[in-house]
Amino acid sequence: MSLREAVSRAVETHPSVNAARAGRRASGYELRIAQGALYPTVSLSADAGQQYVDRPNSLDPEDNQLWRPRRQASVTVRQVLFSGHQRANEIYRAAAALDASALRVLSRAEVLALDAVEAYIDYRRHAMLLSLARANVDRHTEIRSLVNELVGGGKAPESDSNQAAERVAAANAVLAQVQKAFLDARAKFKQVIGIHPGATSPVPFPSNLPGSARLAVEIGVGSNPAIEAARTRAEATRYELERAKGAHYPSVALEGTATYGEDVNGIEGRNLDVTGKVVINWDLFDGHIRKNRERALNERVMQHQLEADSQSREIAEAIERAYAGFATGGDRVDSLRDQVQANNRTVSAYREEYQLGKRSLLDLLDGENSRFNSEFQYQSASAIYYFSAYQLLAHMGRLLTTLGVSAPAEALTGHVEQSKQSLFHIDIEPLRQ
């Protein structure tokens, strides 16, 4: 499994992304609800039963004070003509909320992609560290065999044998710790990506990285989906405020009703009543409810704008930290690589000198310890360096694009503009057909 395949699987199957996708689909239906207010409503009511009527002034005595069967059906059609632009602003609000939900899907996918990259690199790192720990045990076991031969030949004291055995035991203890860490990394891989790791591929170093922290921050603040989602949420609240302002205007509706009945109100026979009218409703005073609702929404707009600004600062800090780790990580890896090579040469020389009696066993064992530590640090530093590059891309909102992994279909935005065009029909045809 390659890194790209692991990230793609995680984005497609992880419950956190699918939960965000479900939220986005729910927001889509809420937009349809808002759009439905543009259409007329048609309602039907019907009843049938017994009716008792006492109307001595309008009914003959033989027809009055009787229970009579009755039936009636009524159809009402109502079309709102004007509502202070509340319907349009509700559509814009729902469309902005839909865009915010879509951006949250993209943000969740970017975060999970970084989690998958971390789990993948960390699993490979721990597999390499486990190999180093096993090789360390093998080398110390080999040294113990060499020491035992020298002790048996009278060329080394008995204390060297005890010291070599102690180092073998210590190497085995380290191996057990690394095995535990490896199993933890394997479990993390399963949790994030959804399957246990099999054969993995080398991790490629990402390209198209920014040349400076300033450029990285500019790109990230402008394209990070978490920041865009926060800004779009503030935009949705502004439309909600505009909708609330519309409540100060009267609502105007065209209403038509047709009612058909038989034996209604004690009168035998059929009757048909058809009305058409313009209905105006205007709340002149409501205890300052509308005014206070506007004030509350003004504060909500301010709250969401400030939250977006706070998110921008946090992302900018995260980008600068990631860039610092990326910029300095390469030098650290190079230094540790040189240290590993130097320790390999030192251990080879110490082994020959120990066999010739020019070095003590302690020198050889300490050399092996230094070599193992430098190899261990080199592998960890290399993994951290690679991850820092991917982390930088994730904070910039470009991890999925760099890996060639498609974002979920629910991450598509632009619904506010689509809603405005659908209301006002402003599609402009090209000059050249």
Tab-separated table of C-alpha atoms in Angstrom:
chain	number	residue	atom	x	y	z
A	1	MET	CA	0.000	0.000	0.000
A	2	SER	CA	1.395	3.372	-1.037
A	3	LEU	CA	1.005	6.578	0.953
A	4	ARG	CA	-1.489	7.922	-1.585
A	5	GLU	CA	-3.591	4.757	-1.373
A	6	ALA	CA	-3.586	4.898	2.430
A	7	VAL	CA	-4.704	8.537	2.488
A	8	SER	CA	-7.369	7.917	-0.152
A	9	ARG	CA	-8.797	4.996	1.803
A	10	ALA	CA	-8.832	6.993	5.039
A	11	VAL	CA	-10.657	9.934	3.441
A	12	GLU	CA	-13.225	7.649	1.805
A	13	THR	CA	-14.022	5.440	4.789
A	14	HIS	CA	-13.294	7.237	8.060
A	15	PRO	CA	-16.446	7.974	10.122
A	16	SER	CA	-15.389	11.545	10.935
A	17	VAL	CA	-15.297	12.505	7.247
A	18	ASN	CA	-18.528	10.647	6.526
A	19	ALA	CA	-20.182	12.448	9.454
A	20	ALA	CA	-19.141	15.798	7.950
A	21	ARG	CA	-20.470	14.643	4.574
A	22	ALA	CA	-23.829	13.781	6.157
A	23	GLY	CA	-23.943	17.246	7.723
A	24	ARG	CA	-23.253	18.776	4.316
A	25	ARG	CA	-26.100	16.801	2.728
A	26	ALA	CA	-28.442	17.908	5.523
A	27	SER	CA	-27.503	21.539	4.802
A	28	GLY	CA	-28.364	20.900	1.160
A	29	TYR	CA	-31.876	19.861	2.102
A	30	GLU	CA	-32.180	22.947	4.318
A	31	LEU	CA	-31.371	25.087	1.277
A	32	ARG	CA	-34.154	23.333	-0.634
A	33	ILE	CA	-36.513	24.105	2.247
A	34	ALA	CA	-35.637	27.801	1.952
A	35	GLN	CA	-36.100	27.729	-1.824
A	36	GLY	CA	-39.524	26.163	-1.356
A	37	ALA	CA	-40.804	29.424	0.155
A	38	LEU	CA	-40.716	30.981	-3.333
A	39	TYR	CA	-43.453	28.670	-4.566
A	40	PRO	CA	-47.196	28.905	-3.852
A	41	THR	CA	-48.757	26.735	-1.190
A	42	VAL	CA	-51.832	24.656	-1.928
A	43	SER	CA	-53.840	23.237	0.957
A	44	LEU	CA	-56.944	21.063	1.004
A	45	SER	CA	-59.358	20.604	3.874
A	46	ALA	CA	-62.495	18.472	3.922
A	47	ASP	CA	-65.012	17.307	6.492
A	48	ALA	CA	-68.168	15.211	6.709
A	49	GLY	CA	-70.477	14.514	9.614
A	50	GLN	CA	-73.610	15.579	11.509
A	51	GLN	CA	-74.398	19.230	12.260
A	52	TYR	CA	-76.947	20.640	14.702
A	53	VAL	CA	-78.243	24.112	13.826
A	54	ASP	CA	-80.498	26.426	15.876
A	55	ARG	CA	-81.366	29.495	13.806
A	56	PRO	CA	-84.983	30.481	14.513
A	57	ASN	CA	-84.622	33.800	12.680
A	58	SER	CA	-83.408	32.309	9.401
A	59	LEU	CA	-84.858	28.779	9.305
A	60	ASP	CA	-88.420	27.536	9.211
A	61	PRO	CA	-89.575	25.818	12.406
A	62	GLU	CA	-89.701	22.429	10.681
A	63	ASP	CA	-86.053	22.833	9.539
A	64	ASN	CA	-84.664	24.270	12.759
A	65	GLN	CA	-83.141	22.442	15.722
A	66	LEU	CA	-82.342	19.308	13.749
A	67	TRP	CA	-79.273	17.134	13.286
A	68	ARG	CA	-78.399	17.012	9.603
A	69	PRO	CA	-75.639	15.297	7.624
A	70	ARG	CA	-73.180	17.699	5.982
A	71	ARG	CA	-70.107	17.606	3.728
A	72	GLN	CA	-67.650	20.296	2.748
A	73	ALA	CA	-64.284	20.610	0.946
A	74	SER	CA	-62.057	23.646	0.569
A	75	VAL	CA	-58.930	24.378	-1.505
A	76	THR	CA	-56.722	27.377	-0.707
A	77	VAL	CA	-53.872	28.639	-2.886
A	78	ARG	CA	-51.505	31.234	-1.416
A	79	GLN	CA	-48.582	32.973	-3.090
A	80	VAL	CA	-46.405	35.403	-1.152
A	81	LEU	CA	-45.642	38.442	-3.312
A	82	PHE	CA	-43.481	40.445	-0.914
A	83	SER	CA	-42.024	39.701	2.507
A	84	GLY	CA	-39.361	42.341	2.994
A	85	HIS	CA	-36.839	40.171	1.110
A	86	GLN	CA	-36.944	37.645	3.925
A	87	ARG	CA	-37.280	34.686	1.563
A	88	ALA	CA	-34.314	35.724	-0.589
A	89	ASN	CA	-32.094	36.355	2.414
A	90	GLU	CA	-33.100	33.039	3.939
A	91	ILE	CA	-32.041	31.330	0.707
A	92	TYR	CA	-28.703	33.164	0.790
A	93	ARG	CA	-28.243	32.248	4.443
A	94	ALA	CA	-28.960	28.580	3.764
A	95	ALA	CA	-26.636	28.643	0.738
A	96	ALA	CA	-23.841	30.183	2.814
A	97	ALA	CA	-24.442	27.594	5.531
A	98	LEU	CA	-24.215	24.920	2.830
A	99	ASP	CA	-20.890	26.338	1.638
A	100	ALA	CA	-19.636	26.367	5.232
A	101	SER	CA	-20.652	22.719	5.614
A	102	ALA	CA	-18.862	21.853	2.368
A	103	LEU	CA	-15.719	23.601	3.581
A	104	ARG	CA	-15.932	21.695	6.855
A	105	VAL	CA	-15.967	18.478	4.820
A	106	LEU	CA	-12.819	19.604	3.008
A	107	SER	CA	-11.204	20.707	6.270
A	108	ARG	CA	-12.012	17.391	7.930
A	109	ALA	CA	-10.610	15.542	4.911
A	110	GLU	CA	-7.374	17.578	5.046
A	111	VAL	CA	-6.989	16.921	8.776
A	112	LEU	CA	-7.643	13.226	8.348
A	113	ALA	CA	-5.242	13.068	5.407
A	114	LEU	CA	-2.536	14.457	7.683
A	115	ASP	CA	-3.473	11.898	10.351
A	116	ALA	CA	-3.124	9.170	7.719
A	117	VAL	CA	0.270	10.499	6.607
A	118	GLU	CA	1.392	10.568	10.240
A	119	ALA	CA	0.180	7.018	10.883
A	120	TYR	CA	1.823	5.745	7.681
A	121	ILE	CA	5.194	7.407	8.293
A	122	ASP	CA	5.158	6.487	11.975
A	123	TYR	CA	4.452	2.836	11.209
A	124	ARG	CA	7.352	2.706	8.762
A	125	ARG	CA	9.582	4.499	11.281
A	126	HIS	CA	8.764	2.032	14.044
A	127	ALA	CA	9.328	-0.889	11.676
A	128	MET	CA	12.802	0.492	10.946
A	129	LEU	CA	13.495	1.120	14.636
A	130	LEU	CA	12.443	-2.439	15.403
A	131	SER	CA	14.954	-3.693	12.835
A	132	LEU	CA	17.644	-1.544	14.442
A	133	ALA	CA	16.797	-2.882	17.906
A	134	ARG	CA	17.028	-6.474	16.660
A	135	ALA	CA	20.330	-5.760	14.932
A	136	ASN	CA	21.568	-4.203	18.168
A	137	VAL	CA	20.756	-7.414	20.054
A	138	ASP	CA	22.530	-9.465	17.370
A	139	ARG	CA	25.665	-7.314	17.544
A	140	HIS	CA	25.829	-7.492	21.333
A	141	THR	CA	25.273	-11.247	21.200
A	142	GLU	CA	28.140	-11.510	18.729
A	143	ILE	CA	30.362	-9.433	21.019
A	144	ARG	CA	29.475	-11.701	23.954
A	145	SER	CA	30.528	-14.746	21.904
A	146	LEU	CA	33.796	-13.036	21.011
A	147	VAL	CA	34.433	-12.140	24.652
A	148	ASN	CA	33.692	-15.679	25.817
A	149	GLU	CA	36.258	-17.008	23.341
A	150	LEU	CA	38.855	-14.565	24.601
A	151	VAL	CA	38.041	-15.359	28.238
A	152	GLY	CA	38.255	-19.082	27.517
A	153	GLY	CA	41.664	-18.558	25.903
A	154	GLY	CA	42.885	-16.548	28.835
A	155	LYS	CA	43.164	-13.365	26.786
A	156	ALA	CA	40.437	-11.459	28.677
A	157	PRO	CA	39.329	-11.329	32.311
A	158	GLU	CA	36.157	-13.034	33.564
A	159	SER	CA	34.614	-9.632	34.294
A	160	ASP	CA	34.455	-8.937	30.550
A	161	SER	CA	32.135	-11.916	30.123
A	162	ASN	CA	29.805	-10.601	32.825
A	163	GLN	CA	29.863	-7.126	31.348
A	164	ALA	CA	29.032	-8.429	27.868
A	165	ALA	CA	26.127	-10.486	29.257
A	166	GLU	CA	24.762	-7.389	31.020
A	167	ARG	CA	24.794	-5.425	27.749
A	168	VAL	CA	22.970	-8.225	25.913
A	169	ALA	CA	20.243	-8.150	28.569
A	170	ALA	CA	19.979	-4.362	28.240
A	171	ALA	CA	19.709	-4.655	24.439
A	172	ASN	CA	16.880	-7.189	24.830
A	173	ALA	CA	15.056	-4.832	27.203
A	174	VAL	CA	15.311	-2.056	24.606
A	175	LEU	CA	13.994	-4.454	21.954
A	176	ALA	CA	10.922	-5.202	24.089
A	177	GLN	CA	10.197	-1.475	24.469
A	178	VAL	CA	10.532	-0.877	20.736
A	179	GLN	CA	8.261	-3.858	19.997
A	180	LYS	CA	5.589	-2.328	22.245
A	181	ALA	CA	5.911	1.025	20.447
A	182	PHE	CA	5.726	-0.753	17.074
A	183	LEU	CA	2.466	-2.476	18.027
A	184	ASP	CA	1.059	0.868	19.185
A	185	ALA	CA	1.959	2.426	15.815
A	186	ARG	CA	0.324	-0.522	14.053
A	187	ALA	CA	-2.880	-0.008	16.058
A	188	LYS	CA	-2.853	3.702	15.207
A	189	PHE	CA	-2.511	2.812	11.521
A	190	LYS	CA	-5.589	0.590	11.771
A	191	GLN	CA	-7.602	3.249	13.606
A	192	VAL	CA	-6.902	5.989	11.054
A	193	ILE	CA	-6.746	4.086	7.767
A	194	GLY	CA	-9.180	1.306	8.602
A	195	ILE	CA	-7.048	-1.774	7.900
A	196	HIS	CA	-3.953	-3.329	9.397
A	197	PRO	CA	-0.794	-2.382	7.528
A	198	GLY	CA	0.642	-4.844	5.066
A	199	ALA	CA	3.532	-4.113	2.753
A	200	THR	CA	4.202	-0.377	2.600
A	201	SER	CA	6.146	1.715	0.104
A	202	PRO	CA	8.851	4.339	0.668
A	203	VAL	CA	7.404	7.763	1.376
A	204	PRO	CA	8.148	10.302	-1.386
A	205	PHE	CA	9.294	13.736	-0.332
A	206	PRO	CA	6.653	16.283	-1.433
A	207	SER	CA	7.418	18.841	-4.096
A	208	ASN	CA	6.096	22.393	-4.693
A	209	LEU	CA	6.852	23.514	-1.138
A	210	PRO	CA	6.918	27.288	-0.512
A	211	GLY	CA	10.280	29.000	-0.460
A	212	SER	CA	9.631	31.043	2.678
A	213	ALA	CA	7.487	31.070	5.785
A	214	ARG	CA	5.885	34.348	4.688
A	215	LEU	CA	4.758	32.850	1.387
A	216	ALA	CA	3.464	29.747	3.172
A	217	VAL	CA	1.397	31.891	5.547
A	218	GLU	CA	-0.046	33.949	2.678
A	219	ILE	CA	-1.111	30.813	0.837
A	220	GLY	CA	-2.455	29.103	3.946
A	221	VAL	CA	-4.487	32.036	5.259
A	222	GLY	CA	-6.020	32.433	1.813
A	223	SER	CA	-6.838	28.795	1.101
A	224	ASN	CA	-7.070	26.834	4.352
A	225	PRO	CA	-10.617	25.388	4.368
A	226	ALA	CA	-11.025	25.797	8.131
A	227	ILE	CA	-10.511	29.563	7.800
A	228	GLU	CA	-12.811	29.735	4.779
A	229	ALA	CA	-15.480	27.809	6.688
A	230	ALA	CA	-15.306	30.287	9.581
A	231	ARG	CA	-15.587	33.234	7.193
A	232	THR	CA	-18.507	31.657	5.371
A	233	ARG	CA	-20.248	31.050	8.687
A	234	ALA	CA	-19.978	34.793	9.381
A	235	GLU	CA	-21.422	35.458	5.918
A	236	ALA	CA	-24.383	33.195	6.682
A	237	THR	CA	-25.041	35.144	9.878
A	238	ARG	CA	-25.002	38.420	7.920
A	239	TYR	CA	-27.731	37.078	5.639
A	240	GLU	CA	-29.669	36.005	8.712
A	241	LEU	CA	-29.402	39.585	9.960
A	242	GLU	CA	-30.726	40.915	6.638
A	243	ARG	CA	-33.605	38.473	6.850
A	244	ALA	CA	-34.434	39.754	10.345
A	245	LYS	CA	-34.521	43.335	9.043
A	246	GLY	CA	-37.205	42.280	6.571
A	247	ALA	CA	-39.600	41.638	9.446
A	248	HIS	CA	-40.131	45.425	9.706
A	249	TYR	CA	-41.904	45.414	6.337
A	250	PRO	CA	-45.430	44.200	5.625
A	251	SER	CA	-45.951	40.881	3.927
A	252	VAL	CA	-48.177	40.821	0.868
A	253	ALA	CA	-49.748	37.626	-0.422
A	254	LEU	CA	-52.261	36.659	-3.079
A	255	GLU	CA	-54.774	34.159	-1.749
A	256	GLY	CA	-57.585	32.288	-3.453
A	257	THR	CA	-60.067	29.889	-1.853
A	258	ALA	CA	-62.749	27.657	-3.337
A	259	THR	CA	-65.204	25.921	-0.987
A	260	TYR	CA	-67.821	23.366	-2.013
A	261	GLY	CA	-70.378	22.006	0.444
A	262	GLU	CA	-73.620	20.071	0.736
A	263	ASP	CA	-76.261	20.618	3.432
A	264	VAL	CA	-74.028	23.040	5.294
A	265	ASN	CA	-75.345	25.145	8.184
A	266	GLY	CA	-78.803	23.593	8.016
A	267	ILE	CA	-79.437	24.624	4.399
A	268	GLU	CA	-80.255	21.784	2.040
A	269	GLY	CA	-78.501	21.549	-1.293
A	270	ARG	CA	-75.133	22.475	-2.709
A	271	ASN	CA	-73.184	25.672	-2.233
A	272	LEU	CA	-69.982	26.950	-3.853
A	273	ASP	CA	-67.954	29.838	-2.482
A	274	VAL	CA	-64.942	31.198	-4.416
A	275	THR	CA	-62.847	34.117	-3.157
A	276	GLY	CA	-59.697	35.833	-4.399
A	277	LYS	CA	-57.965	38.473	-2.348
A	278	VAL	CA	-54.757	40.280	-1.537
A	279	VAL	CA	-53.732	39.788	2.076
A	280	ILE	CA	-51.449	42.233	3.869
A	281	ASN	CA	-49.997	41.466	7.291
A	282	TRP	CA	-47.905	44.029	9.148
A	283	ASP	CA	-46.752	43.757	12.743
A	284	LEU	CA	-46.748	47.328	14.012
A	285	PHE	CA	-45.500	46.574	17.512
A	286	ASP	CA	-44.081	43.390	19.004
A	287	GLY	CA	-42.498	44.454	22.271
A	288	HIS	CA	-39.157	45.270	20.532
A	289	ILE	CA	-38.632	41.617	19.644
A	290	ARG	CA	-37.479	42.423	16.095
A	291	LYS	CA	-35.159	45.193	17.220
A	292	ASN	CA	-33.502	43.023	19.851
A	293	ARG	CA	-33.227	40.134	17.399
A	294	GLU	CA	-31.282	42.431	15.055
A	295	ARG	CA	-29.005	43.533	17.874
A	296	ALA	CA	-28.336	39.928	18.829
A	297	LEU	CA	-27.535	39.004	15.229
A	298	ASN	CA	-25.217	41.999	14.898
A	299	GLU	CA	-23.249	40.624	17.816
A	300	ARG	CA	-23.313	37.127	16.281
A	301	VAL	CA	-21.831	38.527	13.079
A	302	MET	CA	-19.079	40.185	15.098
A	303	GLN	CA	-18.503	36.973	17.065
A	304	HIS	CA	-18.128	34.845	13.946
A	305	GLN	CA	-15.876	37.393	12.232
A	306	LEU	CA	-13.582	37.478	15.261
A	307	GLU	CA	-13.597	33.680	15.438
A	308	ALA	CA	-12.492	33.618	11.798
A	309	ASP	CA	-9.705	36.095	12.603
A	310	SER	CA	-8.646	33.955	15.554
A	311	GLN	CA	-8.616	30.889	13.316
A	312	SER	CA	-6.406	32.764	10.850
A	313	ARG	CA	-3.893	33.557	13.579
A	314	GLU	CA	-3.829	29.972	14.793
A	315	ILE	CA	-3.303	28.639	11.272
A	316	ALA	CA	-0.568	31.211	10.623
A	317	GLU	CA	1.220	30.110	13.798
A	318	ALA	CA	0.862	26.445	12.860
A	319	ILE	CA	2.283	27.156	9.395
A	320	GLU	CA	5.263	29.045	10.810
A	321	ARG	CA	5.976	26.248	13.286
A	322	ALA	CA	5.710	23.605	10.567
A	323	TYR	CA	7.964	25.618	8.274
A	324	ALA	CA	10.537	26.012	11.036
A	325	GLY	CA	10.568	22.247	11.567
A	326	PHE	CA	10.868	21.674	7.833
A	327	ALA	CA	13.592	24.295	7.322
A	328	THR	CA	15.810	23.023	10.154
A	329	GLY	CA	14.983	19.341	9.899
A	330	GLY	CA	17.128	18.732	6.829
A	331	ASP	CA	20.300	19.971	8.521
A	332	ARG	CA	19.593	17.816	11.569
A	333	VAL	CA	19.129	14.734	9.397
A	334	ASP	CA	22.400	15.418	7.554
A	335	SER	CA	24.288	15.836	10.835
A	336	LEU	CA	22.898	12.605	12.252
A	337	ARG	CA	23.741	10.746	9.030
A	338	ASP	CA	27.349	11.912	9.352
A	339	GLN	CA	27.333	10.847	12.997
A	340	VAL	CA	26.103	7.352	12.070
A	341	GLN	CA	28.860	6.950	9.493
A	342	ALA	CA	31.495	8.127	11.969
A	343	ASN	CA	30.214	5.751	14.660
A	344	ASN	CA	30.294	2.828	12.207
A	345	ARG	CA	33.958	3.511	11.487
A	346	THR	CA	34.709	3.907	15.193
A	347	VAL	CA	33.080	0.599	16.160
A	348	SER	CA	34.941	-1.274	13.413
A	349	ALA	CA	38.242	0.137	14.636
A	350	TYR	CA	37.432	-0.567	18.303
A	351	ARG	CA	36.584	-4.200	17.551
A	352	GLU	CA	39.933	-4.806	15.869
A	353	GLU	CA	41.790	-2.985	18.624
A	354	TYR	CA	39.950	-4.932	21.344
A	355	GLN	CA	40.946	-8.225	19.770
A	356	LEU	CA	44.551	-6.991	19.712
A	357	GLY	CA	44.318	-5.930	23.354
A	358	LYS	CA	44.639	-2.209	22.575
A	359	ARG	CA	41.089	-1.343	23.671
A	360	SER	CA	39.011	-2.324	26.665
A	361	LEU	CA	35.671	-4.071	26.339
A	362	LEU	CA	34.006	-1.009	27.806
A	363	ASP	CA	35.306	1.098	24.902
A	364	LEU	CA	33.826	-1.358	22.407
A	365	LEU	CA	30.468	-1.574	24.195
A	366	ASP	CA	30.219	2.190	24.533
A	367	GLY	CA	30.990	2.514	20.835
A	368	GLU	CA	28.167	0.101	20.005
A	369	ASN	CA	25.862	2.072	22.267
A	370	SER	CA	26.765	5.337	20.512
A	371	ARG	CA	26.209	3.736	17.099
A	372	PHE	CA	22.771	2.408	18.064
A	373	ASN	CA	21.709	5.739	19.565
A	374	SER	CA	22.813	7.691	16.490
A	375	GLU	CA	21.070	5.241	14.133
A	376	PHE	CA	17.928	5.441	16.264
A	377	GLN	CA	17.961	9.250	16.257
A	378	TYR	CA	18.710	9.384	12.534
A	379	GLN	CA	15.690	7.252	11.603
A	380	SER	CA	13.396	9.236	13.902
A	381	ALA	CA	14.701	12.577	12.644
A	382	SER	CA	14.256	11.491	9.019
A	383	ALA	CA	10.629	10.531	9.670
A	384	ILE	CA	9.986	13.806	11.497
A	385	TYR	CA	11.543	15.774	8.633
A	386	TYR	CA	9.372	14.080	6.023
A	387	PHE	CA	6.261	14.521	8.145
A	388	SER	CA	6.989	18.232	8.721
A	389	ALA	CA	6.826	18.814	4.958
A	390	TYR	CA	3.415	17.135	4.710
A	391	GLN	CA	2.254	18.952	7.838
A	392	LEU	CA	3.162	22.269	6.223
A	393	LEU	CA	1.098	21.391	3.151
A	394	ALA	CA	-1.859	20.353	5.331
A	395	HIS	CA	-1.880	23.664	7.211
A	396	MET	CA	-1.792	25.423	3.839
A	397	GLY	CA	-4.835	23.415	2.708
A	398	ARG	CA	-2.932	21.675	-0.100
A	399	LEU	CA	-2.233	18.194	1.195
A	400	LEU	CA	-4.934	16.365	-0.771
A	401	THR	CA	-3.956	18.165	-3.973
A	402	THR	CA	-0.276	17.350	-3.505
A	403	LEU	CA	-1.011	13.673	-2.906
A	404	GLY	CA	-3.390	13.510	-5.865
A	405	VAL	CA	-6.292	12.422	-3.650
A	406	SER	CA	-9.743	13.655	-4.635
A	407	ALA	CA	-11.719	15.565	-2.043
A	408	PRO	CA	-15.217	14.234	-1.242
A	409	ALA	CA	-17.904	15.328	-3.685
A	410	GLU	CA	-19.667	17.091	-0.805
A	411	ALA	CA	-16.759	19.571	-0.561
A	412	LEU	CA	-18.015	21.529	-3.601
A	413	THR	CA	-18.807	25.193	-2.792
A	414	GLY	CA	-20.249	28.212	-4.637
A	415	HIS	CA	-23.886	27.766	-3.630
A	416	VAL	CA	-24.444	31.440	-2.705
A	417	GLU	CA	-23.587	32.629	-6.207
A	418	GLN	CA	-25.670	29.851	-7.723
A	419	SER	CA	-28.636	30.885	-5.579
A	420	LYS	CA	-28.329	34.533	-6.628
A	421	GLN	CA	-28.135	33.594	-10.301
A	422	SER	CA	-31.158	31.315	-9.999
A	423	LEU	CA	-33.165	34.154	-8.438
A	424	PHE	CA	-32.197	36.904	-10.865
A	425	HIS	CA	-31.292	34.918	-14.038
A	426	ILE	CA	-28.052	36.778	-14.769
A	427	ASP	CA	-26.402	34.162	-16.976
A	428	ILE	CA	-24.594	36.086	-19.724
A	429	GLU	CA	-24.247	34.287	-23.019
A	430	PRO	CA	-20.865	34.409	-24.770
A	431	LEU	CA	-20.548	36.657	-27.819
A	432	ARG	CA	-19.094	33.861	-29.931
A	433	GLN	CA	-21.572	31.018	-30.260
